[in-house]
Coordinates of C-alpha atoms (C1' of nucleotides) in Angstrom, one line a residue:
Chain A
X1 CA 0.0 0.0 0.0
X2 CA 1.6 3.0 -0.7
X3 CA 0.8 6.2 1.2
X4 CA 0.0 9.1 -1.0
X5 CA -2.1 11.8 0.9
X6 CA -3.2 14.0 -1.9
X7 CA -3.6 10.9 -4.0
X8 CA -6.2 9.0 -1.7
X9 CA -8.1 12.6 -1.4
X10 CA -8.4 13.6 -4.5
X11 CA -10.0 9.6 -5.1
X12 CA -11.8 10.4 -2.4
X13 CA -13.4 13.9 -3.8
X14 CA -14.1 11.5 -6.8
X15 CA -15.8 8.7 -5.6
X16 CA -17.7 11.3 -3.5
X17 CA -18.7 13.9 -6.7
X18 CA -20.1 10.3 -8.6
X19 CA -21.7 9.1 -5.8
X20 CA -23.7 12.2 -4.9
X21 CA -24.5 13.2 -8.9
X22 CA -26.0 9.5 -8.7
X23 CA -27.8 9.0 -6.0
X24 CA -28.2 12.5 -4.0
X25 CA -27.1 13.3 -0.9
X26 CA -29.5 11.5 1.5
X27 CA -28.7 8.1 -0.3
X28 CA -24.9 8.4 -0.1
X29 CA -22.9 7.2 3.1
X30 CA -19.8 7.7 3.9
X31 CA -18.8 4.1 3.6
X32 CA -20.0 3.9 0.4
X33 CA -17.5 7.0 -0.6
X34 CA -14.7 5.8 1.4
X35 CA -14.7 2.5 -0.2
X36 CA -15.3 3.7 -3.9
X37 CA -12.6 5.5 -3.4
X38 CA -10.6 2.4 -1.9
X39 CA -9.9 3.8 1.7
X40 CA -10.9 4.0 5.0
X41 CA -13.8 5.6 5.8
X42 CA -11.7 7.7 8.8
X43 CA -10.2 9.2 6.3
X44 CA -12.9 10.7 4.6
X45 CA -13.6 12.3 7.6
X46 CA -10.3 13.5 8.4
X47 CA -9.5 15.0 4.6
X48 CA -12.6 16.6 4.6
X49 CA -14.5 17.5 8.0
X50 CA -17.8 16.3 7.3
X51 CA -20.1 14.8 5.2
X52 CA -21.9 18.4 4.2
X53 CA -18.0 20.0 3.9
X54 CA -17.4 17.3 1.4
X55 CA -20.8 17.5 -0.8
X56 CA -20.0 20.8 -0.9
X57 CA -16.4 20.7 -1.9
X58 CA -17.6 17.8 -4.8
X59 CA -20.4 20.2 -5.8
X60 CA -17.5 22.8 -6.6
X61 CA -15.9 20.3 -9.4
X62 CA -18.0 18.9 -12.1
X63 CA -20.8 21.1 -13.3
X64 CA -20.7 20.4 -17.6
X65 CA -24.2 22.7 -18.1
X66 CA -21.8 25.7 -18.0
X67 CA -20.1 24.7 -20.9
X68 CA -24.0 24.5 -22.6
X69 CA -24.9 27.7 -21.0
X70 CA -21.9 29.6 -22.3
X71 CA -21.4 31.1 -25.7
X72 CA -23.7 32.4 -28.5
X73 CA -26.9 34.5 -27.0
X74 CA -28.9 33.8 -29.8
X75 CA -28.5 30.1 -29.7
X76 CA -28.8 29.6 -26.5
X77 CA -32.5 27.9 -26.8
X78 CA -31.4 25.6 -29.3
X79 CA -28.6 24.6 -27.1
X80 CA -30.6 24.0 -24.1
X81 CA -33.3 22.1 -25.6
X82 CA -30.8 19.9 -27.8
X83 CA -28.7 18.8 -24.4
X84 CA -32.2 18.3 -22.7
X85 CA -33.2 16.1 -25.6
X86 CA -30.6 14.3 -25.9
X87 CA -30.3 13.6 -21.9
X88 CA -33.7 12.3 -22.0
X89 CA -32.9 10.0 -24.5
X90 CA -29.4 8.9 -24.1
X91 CA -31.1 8.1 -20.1
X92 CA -28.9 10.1 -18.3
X93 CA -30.1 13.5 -16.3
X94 CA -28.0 16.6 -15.2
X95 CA -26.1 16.1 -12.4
X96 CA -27.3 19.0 -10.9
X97 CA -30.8 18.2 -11.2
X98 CA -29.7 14.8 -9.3
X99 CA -28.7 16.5 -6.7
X100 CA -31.5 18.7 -6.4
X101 CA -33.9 15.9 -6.8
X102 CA -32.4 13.4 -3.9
X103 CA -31.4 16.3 -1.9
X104 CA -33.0 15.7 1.4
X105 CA -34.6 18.6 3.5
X106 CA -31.3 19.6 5.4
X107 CA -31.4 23.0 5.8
X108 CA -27.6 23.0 5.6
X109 CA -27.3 20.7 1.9
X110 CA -30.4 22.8 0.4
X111 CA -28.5 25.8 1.2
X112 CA -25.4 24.4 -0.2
X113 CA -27.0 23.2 -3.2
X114 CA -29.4 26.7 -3.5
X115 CA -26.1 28.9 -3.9
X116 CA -24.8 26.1 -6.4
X117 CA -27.5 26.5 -8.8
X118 CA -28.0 30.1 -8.9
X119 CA -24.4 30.5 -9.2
X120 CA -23.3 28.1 -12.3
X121 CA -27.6 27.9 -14.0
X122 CA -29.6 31.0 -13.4
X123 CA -27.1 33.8 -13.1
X124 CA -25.0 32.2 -15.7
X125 CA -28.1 32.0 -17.8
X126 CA -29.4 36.0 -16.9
X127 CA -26.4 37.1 -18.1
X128 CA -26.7 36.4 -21.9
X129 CA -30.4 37.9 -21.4
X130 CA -31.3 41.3 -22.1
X131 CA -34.1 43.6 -21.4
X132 CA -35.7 43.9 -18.3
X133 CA -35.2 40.8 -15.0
X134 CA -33.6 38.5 -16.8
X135 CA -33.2 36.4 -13.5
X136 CA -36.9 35.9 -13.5
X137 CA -36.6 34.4 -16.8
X138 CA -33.4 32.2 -16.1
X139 CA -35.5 31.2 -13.7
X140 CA -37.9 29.8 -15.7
X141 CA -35.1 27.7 -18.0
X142 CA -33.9 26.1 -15.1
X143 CA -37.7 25.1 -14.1
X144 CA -37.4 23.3 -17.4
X145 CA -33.6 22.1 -16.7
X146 CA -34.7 20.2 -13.1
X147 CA -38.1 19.1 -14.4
X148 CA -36.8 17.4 -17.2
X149 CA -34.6 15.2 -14.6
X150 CA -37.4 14.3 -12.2
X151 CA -39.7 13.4 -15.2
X152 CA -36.9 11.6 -16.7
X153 CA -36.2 10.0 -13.2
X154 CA -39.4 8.9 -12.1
X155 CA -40.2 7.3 -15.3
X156 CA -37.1 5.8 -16.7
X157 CA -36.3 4.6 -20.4
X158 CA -39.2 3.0 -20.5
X159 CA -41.5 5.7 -21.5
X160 CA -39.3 7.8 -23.4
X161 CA -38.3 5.2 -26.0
X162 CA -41.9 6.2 -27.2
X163 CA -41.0 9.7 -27.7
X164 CA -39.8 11.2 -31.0
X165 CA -36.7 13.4 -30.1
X166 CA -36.7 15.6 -32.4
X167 CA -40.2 16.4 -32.1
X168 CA -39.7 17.1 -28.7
X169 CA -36.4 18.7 -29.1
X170 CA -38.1 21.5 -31.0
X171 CA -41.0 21.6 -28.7
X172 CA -38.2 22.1 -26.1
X173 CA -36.9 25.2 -28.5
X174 CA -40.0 27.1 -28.6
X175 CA -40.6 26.4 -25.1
X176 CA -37.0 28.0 -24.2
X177 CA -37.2 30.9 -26.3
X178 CA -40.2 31.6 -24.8
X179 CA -39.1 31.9 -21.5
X180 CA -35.7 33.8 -22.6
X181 CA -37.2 36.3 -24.8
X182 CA -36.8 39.8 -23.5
Chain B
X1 CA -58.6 7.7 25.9
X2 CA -61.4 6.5 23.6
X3 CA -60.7 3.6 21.8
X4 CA -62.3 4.0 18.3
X5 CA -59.9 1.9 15.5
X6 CA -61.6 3.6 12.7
X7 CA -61.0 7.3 13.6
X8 CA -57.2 6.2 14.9
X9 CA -56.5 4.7 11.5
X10 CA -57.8 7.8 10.1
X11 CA -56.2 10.4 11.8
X12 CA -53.1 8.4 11.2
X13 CA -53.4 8.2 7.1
X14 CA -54.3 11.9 7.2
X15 CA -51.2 12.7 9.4
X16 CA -48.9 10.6 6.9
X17 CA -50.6 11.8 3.9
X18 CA -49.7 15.7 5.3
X19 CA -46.0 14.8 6.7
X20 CA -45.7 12.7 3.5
X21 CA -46.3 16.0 1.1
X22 CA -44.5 18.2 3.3
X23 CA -41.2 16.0 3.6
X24 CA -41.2 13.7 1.2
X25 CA -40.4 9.3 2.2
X26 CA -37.0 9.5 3.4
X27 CA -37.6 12.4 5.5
X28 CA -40.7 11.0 7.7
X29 CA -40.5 8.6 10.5
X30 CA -42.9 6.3 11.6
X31 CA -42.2 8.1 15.2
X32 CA -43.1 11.4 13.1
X33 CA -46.3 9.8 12.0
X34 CA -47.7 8.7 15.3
X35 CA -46.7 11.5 17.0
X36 CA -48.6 13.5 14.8
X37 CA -51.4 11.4 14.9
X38 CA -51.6 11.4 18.3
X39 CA -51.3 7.7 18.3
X40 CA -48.5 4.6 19.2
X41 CA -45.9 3.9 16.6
X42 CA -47.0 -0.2 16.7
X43 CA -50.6 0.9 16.1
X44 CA -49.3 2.9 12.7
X45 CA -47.7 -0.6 11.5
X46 CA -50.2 -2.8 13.0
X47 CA -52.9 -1.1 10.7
X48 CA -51.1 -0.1 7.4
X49 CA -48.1 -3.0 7.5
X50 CA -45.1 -1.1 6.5
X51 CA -43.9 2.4 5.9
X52 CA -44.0 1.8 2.2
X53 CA -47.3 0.8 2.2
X54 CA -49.1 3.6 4.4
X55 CA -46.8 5.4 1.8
X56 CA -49.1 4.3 -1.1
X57 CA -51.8 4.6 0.7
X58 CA -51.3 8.1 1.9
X59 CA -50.6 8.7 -1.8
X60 CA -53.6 7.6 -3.2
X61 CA -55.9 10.4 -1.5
X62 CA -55.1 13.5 -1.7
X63 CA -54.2 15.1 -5.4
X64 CA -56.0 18.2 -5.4
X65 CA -53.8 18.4 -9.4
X66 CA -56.7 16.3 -11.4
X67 CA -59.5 19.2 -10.1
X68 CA -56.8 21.5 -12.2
X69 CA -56.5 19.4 -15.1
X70 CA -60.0 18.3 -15.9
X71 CA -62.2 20.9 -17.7
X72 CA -62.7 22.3 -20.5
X73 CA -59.0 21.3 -22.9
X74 CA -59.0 24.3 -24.9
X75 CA -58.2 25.8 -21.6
X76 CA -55.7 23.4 -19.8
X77 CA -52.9 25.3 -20.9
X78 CA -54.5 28.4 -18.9
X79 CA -55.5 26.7 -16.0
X80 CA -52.0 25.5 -15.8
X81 CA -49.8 28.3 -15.9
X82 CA -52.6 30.0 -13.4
X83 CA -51.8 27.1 -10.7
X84 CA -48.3 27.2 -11.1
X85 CA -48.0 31.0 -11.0
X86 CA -50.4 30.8 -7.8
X87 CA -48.0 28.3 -6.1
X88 CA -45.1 30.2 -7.0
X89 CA -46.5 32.8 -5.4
X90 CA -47.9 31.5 -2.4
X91 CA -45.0 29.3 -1.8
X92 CA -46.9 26.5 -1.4
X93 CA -46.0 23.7 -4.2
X94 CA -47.8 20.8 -5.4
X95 CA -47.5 17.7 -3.3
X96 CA -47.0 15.0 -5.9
X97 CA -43.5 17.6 -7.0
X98 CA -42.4 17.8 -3.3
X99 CA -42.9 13.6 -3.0
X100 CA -40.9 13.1 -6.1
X101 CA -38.6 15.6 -5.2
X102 CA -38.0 14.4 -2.3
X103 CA -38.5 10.7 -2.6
X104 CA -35.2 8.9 -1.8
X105 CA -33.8 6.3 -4.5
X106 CA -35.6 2.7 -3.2
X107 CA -37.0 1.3 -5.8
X108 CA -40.1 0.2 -4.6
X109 CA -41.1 3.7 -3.4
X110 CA -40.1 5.2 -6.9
X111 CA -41.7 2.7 -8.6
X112 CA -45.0 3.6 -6.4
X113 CA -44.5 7.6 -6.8
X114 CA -44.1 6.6 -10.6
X115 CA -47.2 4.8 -11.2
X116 CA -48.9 7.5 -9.2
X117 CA -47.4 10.2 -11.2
X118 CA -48.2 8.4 -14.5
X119 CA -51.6 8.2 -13.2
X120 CA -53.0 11.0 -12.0
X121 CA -50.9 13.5 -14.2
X122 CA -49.4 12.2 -17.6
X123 CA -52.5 9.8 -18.6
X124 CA -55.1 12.8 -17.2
X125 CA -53.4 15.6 -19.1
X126 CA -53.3 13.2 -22.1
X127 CA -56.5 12.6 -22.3
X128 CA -57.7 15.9 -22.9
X129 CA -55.1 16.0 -25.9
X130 CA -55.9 15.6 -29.8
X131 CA -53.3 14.2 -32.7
X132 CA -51.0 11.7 -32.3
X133 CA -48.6 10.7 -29.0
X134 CA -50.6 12.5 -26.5
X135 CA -48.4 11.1 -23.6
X136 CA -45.2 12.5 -25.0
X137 CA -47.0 16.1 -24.7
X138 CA -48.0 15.3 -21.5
X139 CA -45.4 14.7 -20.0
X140 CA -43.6 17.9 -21.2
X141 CA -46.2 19.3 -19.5
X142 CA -45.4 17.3 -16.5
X143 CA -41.7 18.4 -16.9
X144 CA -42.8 22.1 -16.3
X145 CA -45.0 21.2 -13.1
X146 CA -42.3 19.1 -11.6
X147 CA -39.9 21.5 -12.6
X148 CA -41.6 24.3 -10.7
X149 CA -41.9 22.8 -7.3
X150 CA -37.9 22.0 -7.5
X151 CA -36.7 25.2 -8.1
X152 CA -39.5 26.8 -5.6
X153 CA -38.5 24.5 -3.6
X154 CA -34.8 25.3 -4.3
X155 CA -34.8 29.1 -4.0
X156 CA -37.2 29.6 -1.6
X157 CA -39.7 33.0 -1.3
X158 CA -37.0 35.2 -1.6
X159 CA -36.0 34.8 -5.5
X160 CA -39.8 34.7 -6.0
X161 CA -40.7 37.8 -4.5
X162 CA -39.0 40.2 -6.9
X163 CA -41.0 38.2 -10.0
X164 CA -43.8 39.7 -12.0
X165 CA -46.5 36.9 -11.1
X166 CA -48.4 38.1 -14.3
X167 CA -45.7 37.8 -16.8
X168 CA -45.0 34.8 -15.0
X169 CA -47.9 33.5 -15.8
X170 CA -48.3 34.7 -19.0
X171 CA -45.2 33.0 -20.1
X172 CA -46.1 29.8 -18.7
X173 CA -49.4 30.2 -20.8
X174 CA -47.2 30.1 -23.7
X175 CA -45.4 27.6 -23.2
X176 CA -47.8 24.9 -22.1
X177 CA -49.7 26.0 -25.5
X178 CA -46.7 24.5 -27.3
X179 CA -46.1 21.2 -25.4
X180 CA -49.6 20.7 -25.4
X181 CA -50.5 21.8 -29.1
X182 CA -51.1 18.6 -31.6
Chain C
dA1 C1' -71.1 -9.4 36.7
dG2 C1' -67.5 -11.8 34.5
dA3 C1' -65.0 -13.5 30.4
dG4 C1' -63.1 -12.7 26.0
dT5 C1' -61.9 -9.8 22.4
dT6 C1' -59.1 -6.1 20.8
dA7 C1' -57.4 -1.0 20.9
dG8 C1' -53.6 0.9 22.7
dT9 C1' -48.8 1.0 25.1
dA10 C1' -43.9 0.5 26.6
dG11 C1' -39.9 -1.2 25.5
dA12 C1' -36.6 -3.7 23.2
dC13 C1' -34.5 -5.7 18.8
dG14 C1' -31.3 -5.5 15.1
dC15 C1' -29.5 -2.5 11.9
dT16 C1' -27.4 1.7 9.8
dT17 C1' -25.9 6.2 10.1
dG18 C1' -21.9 10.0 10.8
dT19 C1' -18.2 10.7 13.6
dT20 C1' -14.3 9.8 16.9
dT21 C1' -10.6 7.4 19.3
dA22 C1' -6.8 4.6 19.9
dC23 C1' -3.8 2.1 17.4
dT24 C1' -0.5 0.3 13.5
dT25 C1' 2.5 1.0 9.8
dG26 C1' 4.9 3.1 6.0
dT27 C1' 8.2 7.0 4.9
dC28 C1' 11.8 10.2 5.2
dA29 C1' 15.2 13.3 7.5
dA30 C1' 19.0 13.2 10.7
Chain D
dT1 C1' 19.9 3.0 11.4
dT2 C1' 16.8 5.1 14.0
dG3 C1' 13.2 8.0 15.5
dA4 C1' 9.5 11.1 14.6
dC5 C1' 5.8 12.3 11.9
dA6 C1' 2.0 11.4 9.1
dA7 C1' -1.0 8.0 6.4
dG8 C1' -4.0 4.5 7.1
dT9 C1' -6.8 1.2 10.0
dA10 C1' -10.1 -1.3 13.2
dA11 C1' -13.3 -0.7 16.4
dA12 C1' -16.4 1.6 19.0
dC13 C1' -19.6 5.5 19.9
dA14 C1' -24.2 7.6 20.3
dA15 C1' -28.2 8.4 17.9
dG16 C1' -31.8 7.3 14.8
dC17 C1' -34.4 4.1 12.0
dG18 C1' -38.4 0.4 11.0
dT19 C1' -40.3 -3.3 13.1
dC20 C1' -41.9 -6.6 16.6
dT21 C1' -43.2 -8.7 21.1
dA22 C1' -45.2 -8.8 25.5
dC23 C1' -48.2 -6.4 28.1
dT24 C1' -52.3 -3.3 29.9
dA25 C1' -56.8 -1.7 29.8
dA26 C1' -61.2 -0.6 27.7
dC27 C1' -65.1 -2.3 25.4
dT28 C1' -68.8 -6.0 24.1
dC29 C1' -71.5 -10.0 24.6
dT30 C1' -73.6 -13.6 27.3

DNA sequence: AGAGTTAGTAGACGCTTGTTTACTTGTCAA
DNA sequence: TTGACAAGTAAACAAGCGTCTACTAACTCT
C-alpha cells in the first residue's frame, strides 16, 4: 500500500462527486464514498471534516451545463433544448438536477446546493439575457432544466423510448425561447 | 382515551398523507407519524403493514392536481400556468413535485410515486389531448410542473418575491400552448 | 357481573448512520 | 539505522431508524 495523501483525497473527492450526482445526498454514506474510493472511511472524515463539507467541496468540481450555458446569445434555446433532448434520451439527467432531486430537507445541503444552482444555471443564464429581470426568466429555463430530470427520473427509459426526439427537441426550442425572450 | 380503531387509523393516514407531502419518504419517520397522529408507533404498522405501504396509501388520497386538469381542454394550458404561477407565489408547491422531489432512490417507493405520477398526471393531461402521441406532450407538460416545485423548492420566497407573477404567468401560458399543441 | 376480544402502550431488537478514538504501519530526514 | 511524523486502519460511539413482542386496559357480549 503506498501512502500518498493528496492521491487518496483527491480519489476520495471522486468517488464522492459520482456518488452524490448519482444518487443524491441522503442516499450516499460515507462508507459507500470511502470505499469507492478504496480507503478507509476515517479518512474521509479527516481529509474533509464532514459529510456536508465534502458535498460541498464535490459540488464545486464537475458542473458540464456551464459549458452548454456559455457562448452564442442567440442560440442559447437551441442549445438547451438539444442537451435536454438528448439527456432524455441517451437516459442520463444533469447532475445538478440529481442532486437537487435526492437532496434531502437539510437546511444546511439545500442551502449548499441553492447557492450552487444560482451561481453556475440561473445567473450564468441571466447574463446572456437582455431587457428587463432576466433572472426571472433564467429562472424559468432552469424550471425546465430540473423538471426534465425528475420526469426523466421517475419514469425511466421505458416511456421515453416512445418519444420522437426531435419532435420534442423542438418543442423544447419554442418552449425556451419563450421563456428567454426579452 | 377513547378507543375507536376507525377514527385512529384515520387520523393516522391523514397525518402521513400531510408529513408525506411536506417532507417527502425519506424524510418521515414512523415516530413522526404517530406523534402526529396522536397515536402509538405499533398501532401505525399494526394497521397499514409497512412504511411503504401507508406510503401508497397516503398517496392515493389527496391530489387536489386532477381538479386542475380536468375541464374544458381548450383551456388546460390556462389553468396550468394559473396554478403554477399561484403556487409560486404563495410558496406553497404541489404535493406530488415535493414527493418526487424528495423521494429517496428505493425502488419500490419510486416505482409507487411513478405509477402514481403516471396516473394522475401524464395519462389525465393526455386525455384531454388531440393528434398523435398525446403522452409525449403530456409529459412535457409534467416536466414544467415538476420543474416548478424544484426550483420553488430550491430558492425559496425570496427569489420569487421580486417576479412579476403576471408575466409569469403569461409566459407559462405560452409555453404549455406548445407542449400541449397537436 | 364476568369472560373474551381487541385497541392501545412501553420497550426492546437489530440495523445503519456520521463521527471519533486509539492504534498500527509506512516513509523520510538526521 | 533510527526516531519522529504522518498515512492508514479497526473498532467503537451515540443516535436514529423500521419493526416486533409482551403487556395493559377498555369495550362487548352472554
Amino acid at each position: 500500500m503506498t501512502r500518498d495523501r493528496e492521491a487518496t483525497s483527491r480519489r476520495i473527492l471522486e468517488a464522492a462527486r459520482e456518488l452524490f450526482a448519482e444518487h443524491g445526498y441522503d442516499q450516499v454514506t460515507m462508507r459507500m464514498i470511502a470505499s469507492e474510493a478504496g480507503a478507509n472511511v476515517a479518512l474521509v472524515n479527516r481529509y474533509f471534516g464532514t459529510k456536508a463539507a465534502l458535498f460541498a467541496e464535490a459540488l464545486a468540481t464537475g458542473s458540464t451545463l456551464a459549458a452548454v450555458i456559455d457562448g452564442d446569445p442567440s442560440g442559447l434555446a437551441s442549445r438547451l433544448a438539444h442537451r435536454l433532448a438528448v439527456r432524455l434520451q441517451s437516459g442520463v439527467t444533469e447532475s445538478v438536477t440529481r442532486m437537487v432531486d435526492r437532496a434531502g430537507t437539510s437546511p444546511e445541503i439545500r442551502a449548499i446546493l441553492h447557492a450552487h444552482v444560482e451561481a453556475t444555471v440561473v445567473k450564468r443564464i441571466a447574463a446572456q439575457l437582455e431587457g428587463p429581470r432576466p433572472e426571472q426568466r433564467a429562472l424559468l429555463a432552469a424550471t425546465m432544466i430540473m423538471g426534465t430530470g425528475s420526469v426523466r427520473r421517475l419514469f425511466g427509459p421505458g416511456v421515453i423510448e416512445e418519444v420522437d426526439a426531435e419532435e420534442v427537441e423542438e418543442r423544447l426550442r419554442e418552449m425556451f425561447a419563450i421563456c428567454l425572450r426579452p
